[in-house]
Short mmCIF file of C-alpha atoms in Angstrom, two decimals:
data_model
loop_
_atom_site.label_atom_id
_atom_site.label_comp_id
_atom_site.label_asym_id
_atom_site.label_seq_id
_atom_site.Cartn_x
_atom_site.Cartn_y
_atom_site.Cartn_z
CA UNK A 26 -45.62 28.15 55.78
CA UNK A 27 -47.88 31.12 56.95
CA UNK A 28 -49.84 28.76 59.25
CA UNK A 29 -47.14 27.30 60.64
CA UNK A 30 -45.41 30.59 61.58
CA UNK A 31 -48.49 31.01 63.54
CA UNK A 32 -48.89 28.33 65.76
CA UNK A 33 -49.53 28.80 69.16
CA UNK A 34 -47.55 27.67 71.98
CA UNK A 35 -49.88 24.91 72.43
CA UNK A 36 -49.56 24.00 68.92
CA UNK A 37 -46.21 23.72 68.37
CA UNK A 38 -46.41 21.65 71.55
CA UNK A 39 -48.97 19.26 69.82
CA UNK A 40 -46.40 19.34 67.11
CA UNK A 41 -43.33 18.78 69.21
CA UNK A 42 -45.29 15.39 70.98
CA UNK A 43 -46.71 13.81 67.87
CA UNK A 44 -42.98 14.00 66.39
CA UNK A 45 -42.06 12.46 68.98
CA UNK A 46 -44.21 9.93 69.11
CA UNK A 47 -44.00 9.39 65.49
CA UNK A 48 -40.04 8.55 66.14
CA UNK A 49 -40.56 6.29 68.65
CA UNK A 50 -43.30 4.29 66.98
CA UNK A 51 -40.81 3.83 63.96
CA UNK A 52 -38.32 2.78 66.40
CA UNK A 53 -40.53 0.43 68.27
CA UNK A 54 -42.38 -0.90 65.71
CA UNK A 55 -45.58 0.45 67.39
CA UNK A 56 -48.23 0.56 64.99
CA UNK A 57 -50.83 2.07 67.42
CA UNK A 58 -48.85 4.76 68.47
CA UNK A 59 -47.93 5.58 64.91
CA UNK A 60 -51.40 5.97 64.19
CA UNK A 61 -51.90 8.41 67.52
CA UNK A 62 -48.40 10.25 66.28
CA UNK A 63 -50.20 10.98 63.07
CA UNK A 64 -53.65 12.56 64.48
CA UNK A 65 -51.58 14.75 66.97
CA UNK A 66 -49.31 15.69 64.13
CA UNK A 67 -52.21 16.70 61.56
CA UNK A 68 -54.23 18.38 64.08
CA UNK A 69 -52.36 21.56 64.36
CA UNK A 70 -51.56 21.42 60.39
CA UNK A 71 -55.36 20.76 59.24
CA UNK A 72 -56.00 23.93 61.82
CA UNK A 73 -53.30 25.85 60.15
CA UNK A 74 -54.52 24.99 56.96
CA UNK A 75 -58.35 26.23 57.61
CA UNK A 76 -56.97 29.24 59.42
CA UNK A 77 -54.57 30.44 56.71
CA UNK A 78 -57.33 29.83 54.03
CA UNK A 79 -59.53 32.34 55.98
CA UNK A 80 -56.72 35.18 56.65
CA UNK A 81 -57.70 37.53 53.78
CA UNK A 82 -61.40 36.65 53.71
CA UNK A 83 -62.93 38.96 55.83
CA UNK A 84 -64.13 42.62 55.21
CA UNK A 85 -64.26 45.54 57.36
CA UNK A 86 -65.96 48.88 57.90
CA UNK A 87 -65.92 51.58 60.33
CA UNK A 88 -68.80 54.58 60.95
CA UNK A 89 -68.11 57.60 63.34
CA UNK A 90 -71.22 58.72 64.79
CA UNK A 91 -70.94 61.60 64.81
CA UNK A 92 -67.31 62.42 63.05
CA UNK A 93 -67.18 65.52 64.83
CA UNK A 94 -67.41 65.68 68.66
CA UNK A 95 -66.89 68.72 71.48
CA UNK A 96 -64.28 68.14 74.11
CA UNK A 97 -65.61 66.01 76.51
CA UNK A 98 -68.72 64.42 74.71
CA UNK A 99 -68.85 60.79 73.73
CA UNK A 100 -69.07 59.34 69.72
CA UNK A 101 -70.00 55.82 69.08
CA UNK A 102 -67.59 53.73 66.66
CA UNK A 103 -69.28 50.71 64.90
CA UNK A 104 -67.03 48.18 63.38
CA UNK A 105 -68.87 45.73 60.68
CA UNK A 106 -66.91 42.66 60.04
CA UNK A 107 -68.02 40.43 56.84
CA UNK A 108 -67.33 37.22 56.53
CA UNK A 109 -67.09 36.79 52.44
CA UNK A 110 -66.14 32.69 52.61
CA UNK A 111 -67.76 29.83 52.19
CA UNK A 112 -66.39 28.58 55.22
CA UNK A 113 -66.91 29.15 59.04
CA UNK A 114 -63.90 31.30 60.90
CA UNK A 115 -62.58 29.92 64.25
CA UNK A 116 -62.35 32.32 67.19
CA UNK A 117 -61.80 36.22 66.12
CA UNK A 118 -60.08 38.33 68.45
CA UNK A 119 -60.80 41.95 67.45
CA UNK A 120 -58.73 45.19 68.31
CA UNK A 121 -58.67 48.82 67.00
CA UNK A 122 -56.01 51.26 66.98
CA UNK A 123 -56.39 54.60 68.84
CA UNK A 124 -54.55 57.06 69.96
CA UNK A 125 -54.22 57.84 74.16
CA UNK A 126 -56.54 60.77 74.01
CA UNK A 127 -59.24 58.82 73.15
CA UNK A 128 -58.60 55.82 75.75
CA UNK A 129 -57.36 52.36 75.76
CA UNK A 130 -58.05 50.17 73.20
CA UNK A 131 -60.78 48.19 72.49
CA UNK A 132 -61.16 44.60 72.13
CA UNK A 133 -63.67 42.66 71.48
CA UNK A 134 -63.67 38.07 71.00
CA UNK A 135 -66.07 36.93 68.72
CA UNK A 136 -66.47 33.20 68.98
CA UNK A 137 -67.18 31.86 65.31
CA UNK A 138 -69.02 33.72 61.94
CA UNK A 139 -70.53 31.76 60.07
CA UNK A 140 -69.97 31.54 56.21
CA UNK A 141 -70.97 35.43 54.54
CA UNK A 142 -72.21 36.04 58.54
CA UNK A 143 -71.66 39.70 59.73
CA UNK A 144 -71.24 40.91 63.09
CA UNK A 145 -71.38 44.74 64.44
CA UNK A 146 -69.49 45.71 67.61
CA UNK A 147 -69.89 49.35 69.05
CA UNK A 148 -67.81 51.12 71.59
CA UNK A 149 -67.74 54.27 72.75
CA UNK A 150 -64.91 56.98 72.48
CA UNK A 151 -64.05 60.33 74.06
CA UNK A 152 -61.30 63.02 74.30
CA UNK A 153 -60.72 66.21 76.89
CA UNK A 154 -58.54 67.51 74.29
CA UNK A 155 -59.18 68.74 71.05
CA UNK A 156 -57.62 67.57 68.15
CA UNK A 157 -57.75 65.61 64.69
CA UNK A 158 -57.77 61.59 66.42
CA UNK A 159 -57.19 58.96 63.16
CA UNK A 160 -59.15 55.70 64.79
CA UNK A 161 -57.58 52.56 63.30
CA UNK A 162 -56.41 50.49 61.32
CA UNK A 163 -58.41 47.31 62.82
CA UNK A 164 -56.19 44.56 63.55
CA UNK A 165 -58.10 41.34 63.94
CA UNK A 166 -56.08 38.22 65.30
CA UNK A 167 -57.81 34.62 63.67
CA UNK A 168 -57.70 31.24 65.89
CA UNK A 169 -59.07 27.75 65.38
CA UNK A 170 -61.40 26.61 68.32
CA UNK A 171 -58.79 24.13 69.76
CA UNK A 172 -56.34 27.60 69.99
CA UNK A 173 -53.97 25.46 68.12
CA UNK A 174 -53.26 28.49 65.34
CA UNK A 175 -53.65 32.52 65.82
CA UNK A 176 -52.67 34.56 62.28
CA UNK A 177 -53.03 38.30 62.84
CA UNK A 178 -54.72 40.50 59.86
CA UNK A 179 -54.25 44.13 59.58
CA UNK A 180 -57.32 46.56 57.75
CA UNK A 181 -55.62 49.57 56.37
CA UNK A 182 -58.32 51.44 56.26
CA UNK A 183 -58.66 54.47 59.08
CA UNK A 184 -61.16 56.89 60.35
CA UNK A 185 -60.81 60.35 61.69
CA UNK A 186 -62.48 62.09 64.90
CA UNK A 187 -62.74 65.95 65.16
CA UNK A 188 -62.75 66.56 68.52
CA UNK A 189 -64.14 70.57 68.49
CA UNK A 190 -63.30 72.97 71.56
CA UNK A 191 -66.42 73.07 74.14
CA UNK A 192 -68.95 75.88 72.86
CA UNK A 193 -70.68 77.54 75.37
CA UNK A 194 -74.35 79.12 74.50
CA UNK A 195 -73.89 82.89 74.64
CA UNK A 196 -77.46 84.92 75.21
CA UNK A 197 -78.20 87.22 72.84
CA UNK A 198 -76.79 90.47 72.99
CA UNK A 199 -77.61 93.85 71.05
CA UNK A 200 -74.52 94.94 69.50
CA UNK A 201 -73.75 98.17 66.96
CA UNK A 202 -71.65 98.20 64.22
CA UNK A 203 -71.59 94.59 62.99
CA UNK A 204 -72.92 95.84 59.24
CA UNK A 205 -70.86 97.34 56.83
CA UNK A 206 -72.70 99.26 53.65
CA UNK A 207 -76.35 100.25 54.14
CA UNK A 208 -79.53 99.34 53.27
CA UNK A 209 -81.98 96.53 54.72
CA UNK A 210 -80.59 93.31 56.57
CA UNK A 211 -82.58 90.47 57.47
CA UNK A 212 -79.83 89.69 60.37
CA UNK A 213 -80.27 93.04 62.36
CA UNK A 214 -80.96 91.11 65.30
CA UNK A 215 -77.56 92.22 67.15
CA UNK A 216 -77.37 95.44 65.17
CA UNK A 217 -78.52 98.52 66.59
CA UNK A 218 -80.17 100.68 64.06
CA UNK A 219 -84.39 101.03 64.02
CA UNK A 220 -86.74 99.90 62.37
CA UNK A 221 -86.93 102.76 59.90
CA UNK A 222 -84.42 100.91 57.15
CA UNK A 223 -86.89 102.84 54.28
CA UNK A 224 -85.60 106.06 55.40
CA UNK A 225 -82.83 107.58 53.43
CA UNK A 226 -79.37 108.34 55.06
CA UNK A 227 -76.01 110.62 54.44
CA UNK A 228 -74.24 109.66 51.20
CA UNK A 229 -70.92 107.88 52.20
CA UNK A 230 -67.99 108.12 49.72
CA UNK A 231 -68.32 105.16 47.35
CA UNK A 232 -72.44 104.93 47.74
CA UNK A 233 -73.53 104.37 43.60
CA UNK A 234 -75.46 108.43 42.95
CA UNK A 235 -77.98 106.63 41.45
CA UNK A 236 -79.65 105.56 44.71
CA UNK A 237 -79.43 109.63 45.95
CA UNK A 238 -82.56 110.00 47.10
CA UNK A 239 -83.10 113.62 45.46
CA UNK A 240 -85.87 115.10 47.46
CA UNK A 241 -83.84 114.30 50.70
CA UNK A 242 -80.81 115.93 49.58
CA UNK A 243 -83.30 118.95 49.31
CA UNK A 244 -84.79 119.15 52.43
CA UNK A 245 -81.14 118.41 54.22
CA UNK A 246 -79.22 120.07 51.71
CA UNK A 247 -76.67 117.27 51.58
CA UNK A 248 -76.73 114.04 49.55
CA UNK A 249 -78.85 111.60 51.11
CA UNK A 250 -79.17 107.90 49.52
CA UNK A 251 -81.70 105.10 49.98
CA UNK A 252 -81.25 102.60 52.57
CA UNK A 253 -83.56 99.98 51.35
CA UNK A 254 -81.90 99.71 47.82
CA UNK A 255 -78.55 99.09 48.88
CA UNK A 256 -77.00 95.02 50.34
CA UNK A 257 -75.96 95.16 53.55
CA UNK A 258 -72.99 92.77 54.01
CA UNK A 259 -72.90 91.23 57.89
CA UNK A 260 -68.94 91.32 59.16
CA UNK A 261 -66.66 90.81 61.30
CA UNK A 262 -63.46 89.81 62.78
CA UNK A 263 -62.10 87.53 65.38
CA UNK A 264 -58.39 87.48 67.03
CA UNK A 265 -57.45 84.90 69.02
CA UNK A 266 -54.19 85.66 70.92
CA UNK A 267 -52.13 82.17 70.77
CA UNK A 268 -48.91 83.31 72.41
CA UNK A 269 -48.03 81.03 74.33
CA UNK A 270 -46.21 83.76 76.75
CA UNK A 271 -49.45 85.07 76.99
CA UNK A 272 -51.25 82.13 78.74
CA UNK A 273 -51.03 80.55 81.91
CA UNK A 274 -51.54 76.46 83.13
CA UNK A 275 -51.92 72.91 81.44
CA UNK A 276 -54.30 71.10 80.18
CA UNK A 277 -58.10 71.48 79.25
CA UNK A 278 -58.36 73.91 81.86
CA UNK A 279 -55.16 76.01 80.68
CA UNK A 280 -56.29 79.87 80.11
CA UNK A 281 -55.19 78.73 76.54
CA UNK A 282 -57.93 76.48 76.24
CA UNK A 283 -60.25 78.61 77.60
CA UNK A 284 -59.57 81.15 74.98
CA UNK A 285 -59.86 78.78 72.14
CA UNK A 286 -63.23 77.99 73.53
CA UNK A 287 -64.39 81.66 74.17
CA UNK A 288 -63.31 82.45 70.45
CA UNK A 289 -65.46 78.82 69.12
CA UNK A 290 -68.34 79.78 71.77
CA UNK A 291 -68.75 83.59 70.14
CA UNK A 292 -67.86 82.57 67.05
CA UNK A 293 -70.66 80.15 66.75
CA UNK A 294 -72.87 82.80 68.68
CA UNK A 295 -72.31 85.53 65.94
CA UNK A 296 -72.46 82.86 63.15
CA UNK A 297 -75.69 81.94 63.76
CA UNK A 298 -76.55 86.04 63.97
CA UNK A 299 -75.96 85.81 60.76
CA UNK A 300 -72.01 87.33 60.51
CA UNK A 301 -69.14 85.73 58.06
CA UNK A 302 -66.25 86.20 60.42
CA UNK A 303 -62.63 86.35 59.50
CA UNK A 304 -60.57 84.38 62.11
CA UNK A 305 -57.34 85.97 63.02
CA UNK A 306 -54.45 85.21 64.92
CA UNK A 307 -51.44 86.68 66.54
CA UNK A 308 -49.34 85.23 63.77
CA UNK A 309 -51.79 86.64 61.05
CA UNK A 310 -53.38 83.35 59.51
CA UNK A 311 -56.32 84.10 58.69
CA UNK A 312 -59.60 82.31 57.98
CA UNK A 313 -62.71 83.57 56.63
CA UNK A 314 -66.24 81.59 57.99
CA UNK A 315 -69.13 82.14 55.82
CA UNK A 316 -72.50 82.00 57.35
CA UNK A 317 -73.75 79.38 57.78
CA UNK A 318 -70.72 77.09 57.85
CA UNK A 319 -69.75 77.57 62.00
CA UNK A 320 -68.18 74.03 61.43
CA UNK A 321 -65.56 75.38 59.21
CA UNK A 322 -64.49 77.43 62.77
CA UNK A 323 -64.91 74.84 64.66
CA UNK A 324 -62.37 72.82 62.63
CA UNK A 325 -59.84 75.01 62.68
CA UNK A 326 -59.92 75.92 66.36
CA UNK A 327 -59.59 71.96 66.49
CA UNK A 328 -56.31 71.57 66.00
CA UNK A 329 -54.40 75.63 66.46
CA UNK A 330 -51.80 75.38 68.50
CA UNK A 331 -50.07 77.96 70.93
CA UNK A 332 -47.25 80.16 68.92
CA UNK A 333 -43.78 81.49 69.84
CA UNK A 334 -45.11 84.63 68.86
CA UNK A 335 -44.20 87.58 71.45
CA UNK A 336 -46.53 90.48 69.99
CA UNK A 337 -49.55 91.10 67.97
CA UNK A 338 -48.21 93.00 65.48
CA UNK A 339 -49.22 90.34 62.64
CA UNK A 340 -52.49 89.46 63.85
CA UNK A 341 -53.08 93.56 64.09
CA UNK A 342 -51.55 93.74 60.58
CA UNK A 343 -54.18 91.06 59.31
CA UNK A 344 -56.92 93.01 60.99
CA UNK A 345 -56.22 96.00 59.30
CA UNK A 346 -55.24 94.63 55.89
CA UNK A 347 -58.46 92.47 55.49
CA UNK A 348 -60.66 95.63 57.20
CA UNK A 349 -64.56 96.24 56.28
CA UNK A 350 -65.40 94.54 59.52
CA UNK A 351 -67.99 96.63 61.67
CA UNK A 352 -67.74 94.27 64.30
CA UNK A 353 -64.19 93.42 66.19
CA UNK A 354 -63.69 90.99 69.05
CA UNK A 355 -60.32 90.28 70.49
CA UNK A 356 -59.88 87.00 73.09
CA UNK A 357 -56.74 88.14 74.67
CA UNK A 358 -53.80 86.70 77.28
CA UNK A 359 -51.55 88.80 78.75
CA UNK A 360 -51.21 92.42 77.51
CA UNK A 361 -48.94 95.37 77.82
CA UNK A 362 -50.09 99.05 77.34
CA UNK A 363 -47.97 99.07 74.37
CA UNK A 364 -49.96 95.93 72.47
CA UNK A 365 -53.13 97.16 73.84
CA UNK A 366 -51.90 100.89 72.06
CA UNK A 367 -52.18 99.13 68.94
CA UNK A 368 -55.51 97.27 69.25
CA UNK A 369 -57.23 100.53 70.45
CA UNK A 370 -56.42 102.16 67.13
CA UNK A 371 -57.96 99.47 65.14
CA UNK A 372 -61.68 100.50 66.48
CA UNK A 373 -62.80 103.81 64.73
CA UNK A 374 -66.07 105.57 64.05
CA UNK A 375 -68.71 103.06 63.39
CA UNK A 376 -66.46 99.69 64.53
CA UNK A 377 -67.72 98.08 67.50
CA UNK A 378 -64.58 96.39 69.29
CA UNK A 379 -65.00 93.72 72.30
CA UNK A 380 -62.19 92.54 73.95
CA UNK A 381 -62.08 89.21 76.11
CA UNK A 382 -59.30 89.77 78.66
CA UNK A 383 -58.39 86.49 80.76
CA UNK A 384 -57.61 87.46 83.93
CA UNK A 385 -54.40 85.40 84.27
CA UNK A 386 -53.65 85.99 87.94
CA UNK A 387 -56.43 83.77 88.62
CA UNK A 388 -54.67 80.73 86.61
CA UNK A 389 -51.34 81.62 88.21
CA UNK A 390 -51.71 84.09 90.79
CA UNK A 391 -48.59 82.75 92.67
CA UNK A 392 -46.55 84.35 89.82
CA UNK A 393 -48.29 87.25 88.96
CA UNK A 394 -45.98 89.81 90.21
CA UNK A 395 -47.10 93.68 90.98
CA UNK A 396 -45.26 94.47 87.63
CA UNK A 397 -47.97 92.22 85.46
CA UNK A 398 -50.81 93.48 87.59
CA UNK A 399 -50.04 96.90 86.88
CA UNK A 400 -49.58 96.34 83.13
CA UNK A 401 -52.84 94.35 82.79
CA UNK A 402 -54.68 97.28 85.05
CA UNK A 403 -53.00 99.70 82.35
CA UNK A 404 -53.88 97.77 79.12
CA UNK A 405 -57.65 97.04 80.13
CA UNK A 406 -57.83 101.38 80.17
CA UNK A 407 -56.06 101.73 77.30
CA UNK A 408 -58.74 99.75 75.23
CA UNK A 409 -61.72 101.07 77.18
CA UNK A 410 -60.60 104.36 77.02
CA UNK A 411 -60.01 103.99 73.24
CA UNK A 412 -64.03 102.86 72.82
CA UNK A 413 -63.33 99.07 73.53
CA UNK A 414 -65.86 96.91 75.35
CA UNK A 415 -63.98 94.60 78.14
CA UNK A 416 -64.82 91.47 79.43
CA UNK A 417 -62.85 90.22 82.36
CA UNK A 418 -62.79 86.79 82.36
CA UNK A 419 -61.09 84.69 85.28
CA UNK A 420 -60.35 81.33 85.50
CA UNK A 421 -63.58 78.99 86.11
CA UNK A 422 -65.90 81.52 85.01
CA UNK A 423 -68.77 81.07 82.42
CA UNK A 424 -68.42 83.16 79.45
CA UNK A 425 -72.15 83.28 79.06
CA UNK A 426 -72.06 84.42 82.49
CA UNK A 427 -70.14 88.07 81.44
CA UNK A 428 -70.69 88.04 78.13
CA UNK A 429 -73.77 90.57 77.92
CA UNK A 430 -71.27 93.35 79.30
CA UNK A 431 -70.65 93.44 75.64
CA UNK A 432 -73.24 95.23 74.67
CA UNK A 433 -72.64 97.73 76.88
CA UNK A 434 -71.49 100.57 74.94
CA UNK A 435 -70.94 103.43 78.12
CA UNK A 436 -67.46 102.94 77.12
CA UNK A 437 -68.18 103.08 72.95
CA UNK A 438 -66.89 106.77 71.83
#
């Protein structure tokens, strides 16, 4: 009954003429067109028949390569279909499921497998946005050659694309303050002590007395402690503002999307320094990035999502709960001398702080009232003043292109 349900519109036609014919050739006695009723009549049974035995013979599999894509850049999707019969299929008319992001969908005709045959088909997929993008399930529609008979099979099986925010290659900058402890680091590229790590140092409260280095402490008469025999442990922190008040435009080229690609792009670029980074947002979720594992970042910035937030006080609250971070940088929307108050205080003797400020009147400048300009003018002092690097960054800029302002540190108290 399956195969029937699936005859074409020619084939219930063939079936509609050779009943026909078959009741006029019983009425007329016609012995020849009895015998041309019949072959009209089994022809779209027989190819219902083959077609139905077929329906839950075939196997499929699906490889992402790669699974995990930036915005923009193209992956490859191979489908494998197996034929596991004994028998031949008709015509195969293949389809997978996507979503829009990623484009229309594909679809492929494959004229005939042959019995345990397997065919490959590759197409290419891509996505301006970022995003988690389930590809499939494969749908694969089954016809005899005389298109007398289509069934349609459904694969439950589904793959997943990461589409990543775009990262852009930062040059390398020396930056202070990134290390928390003392003692030797193999990371001190960005860091700006010497190359004197063997020399002792000031004991700090909570430094174990068993490293004081005793003939130090005599000649400085004050405790003074080995560098080289205590771990260094690389930190820092990264808040990415996602109010959505605080952002200006649409799309891939929204200022929000710029942010969440600044934060991926320096993420990355401190990761590979050598830094586990805590991500932080305004709405204080945190997520801590060891080194080494920059695609744990990158997966979350994948899929965060603006907020209804209208301060900072949570992310500012997970900044200074989590703490031990020698190293700060804020990517920041629009902010009032009152938020950017609160951020200054969070950078303090031996905390280097960078702030990324997007200069939103270059998103929306039609909007950007005298009011907003004076408040951003105000905000960007505030944080300098308080020992903050700042970054202006307007709309259609490269980050790469400002980002070695941050090791200036004329502004660093």
């Amino acid at each position: 009954m399956t195969g029937l349900k699936a005859l074409t519109p020619r084939g219930r036609s063939f079936l509609a003429s050779g009943v026909a014919a078959l009741l006029c050739a019983l009425v007329l006695g016609e012995q020849d067109l009895l015998r041309v009723a019949v072959l009209i009549i089994a022809m779209p049974l027989l190819a219902s028949l083959v077609v139905a035995r077929t329906r839950y013979r075939l196997a499929c599999a699906r490889r992402l390569g790669p699974a995990r894509v930036q915005a923009g850049e193209e992956s490859t999707v191979t489908l494998r279909l197996e034929n596991v019969t004994r028998l031949p299929t008709g015509l195969l008319l293949v389809e997978d499921t996507l979503q829009y992001a990623l484009g229309t969908r594909p679809r492929f005709v494959l004229d005939r497998m042959e019995p345990r045959g397997i065919r490959e088909i590759d197409y290419k997929v891509s996505s301006d946005l970022r995003g988690r993008f389930p590809i499939g399930p494969l749908s694969v529609r089954i016809a005899d050659p005389f298109g007398l008979v289509e069934l349609a099979r459904s694969f439950t099986i589904t793959d997943t694309l990461v589409v990543t925010p775009e990262v852009v290659p930062l040059p390398p900058v020396r930056l202070s303050g990134e290390y928390s402890g003392g003692g030797d680091s193999s990371t001190r590229s960005v860091a700006a002590a010497g190359d004197d790590d063997v020399a002792p140092r000031e004991y700090r409260q909570g430094d174990d007395l068993r490293r004081v280095h005793w003939r130090s402490t005599a000649r400085h008469g004050e405790l003074m402690v080995r560098r080289e025999e205590q771990e260094w442990q690389s930190r820092g922190a990264l808040l990415l503002d996602t109010r959505r008040h605080a952002h200006r435009g649409e799309g891939p080229r929204s200022s929000f999307e710029v942010a969440v690609s600044a934060a991926a792009s320096i993420g990355i670029h401190l990761s590979a320094e050598g830094l586990a980074l805590r991500l932080v947002t305004d709405q204080g979720a945190r997520h801590v990035v060891e080194t080494g594992q920059s695609w744990s970042l990158l997966d979350t910035l994948a899929v965060i999502r603006q907020s209804t937030a209208r301060s900072l006080e949570h992310g500012v609250g997970a900044l200074r709960q989590g703490g031990g971070e020698g190293l700060i940088v804020a990517v920041l929307g629009a902010l009032d001398p009152e938020e950017a108050r609160t951020l200054a205080q969070l950078r303090h003797p031996g905390v280097t702080a960078v702030a990324v400020l997007l200069d939103l009147a270059s998103w929306d400048g039609a909007s950007w009232d005298a009011v907003a300009a004076e408040n951003a003018r105000t905000a960007r002092s505030v944080l300098t003043g308080a020992g903050w690097r700042v970054l202006d960054l307007p709309a259609g800029a490269s980050l790469a292109g400002v980002w070695p302002q941050a090791g200036n540190n004329r502004s660093a108290a």
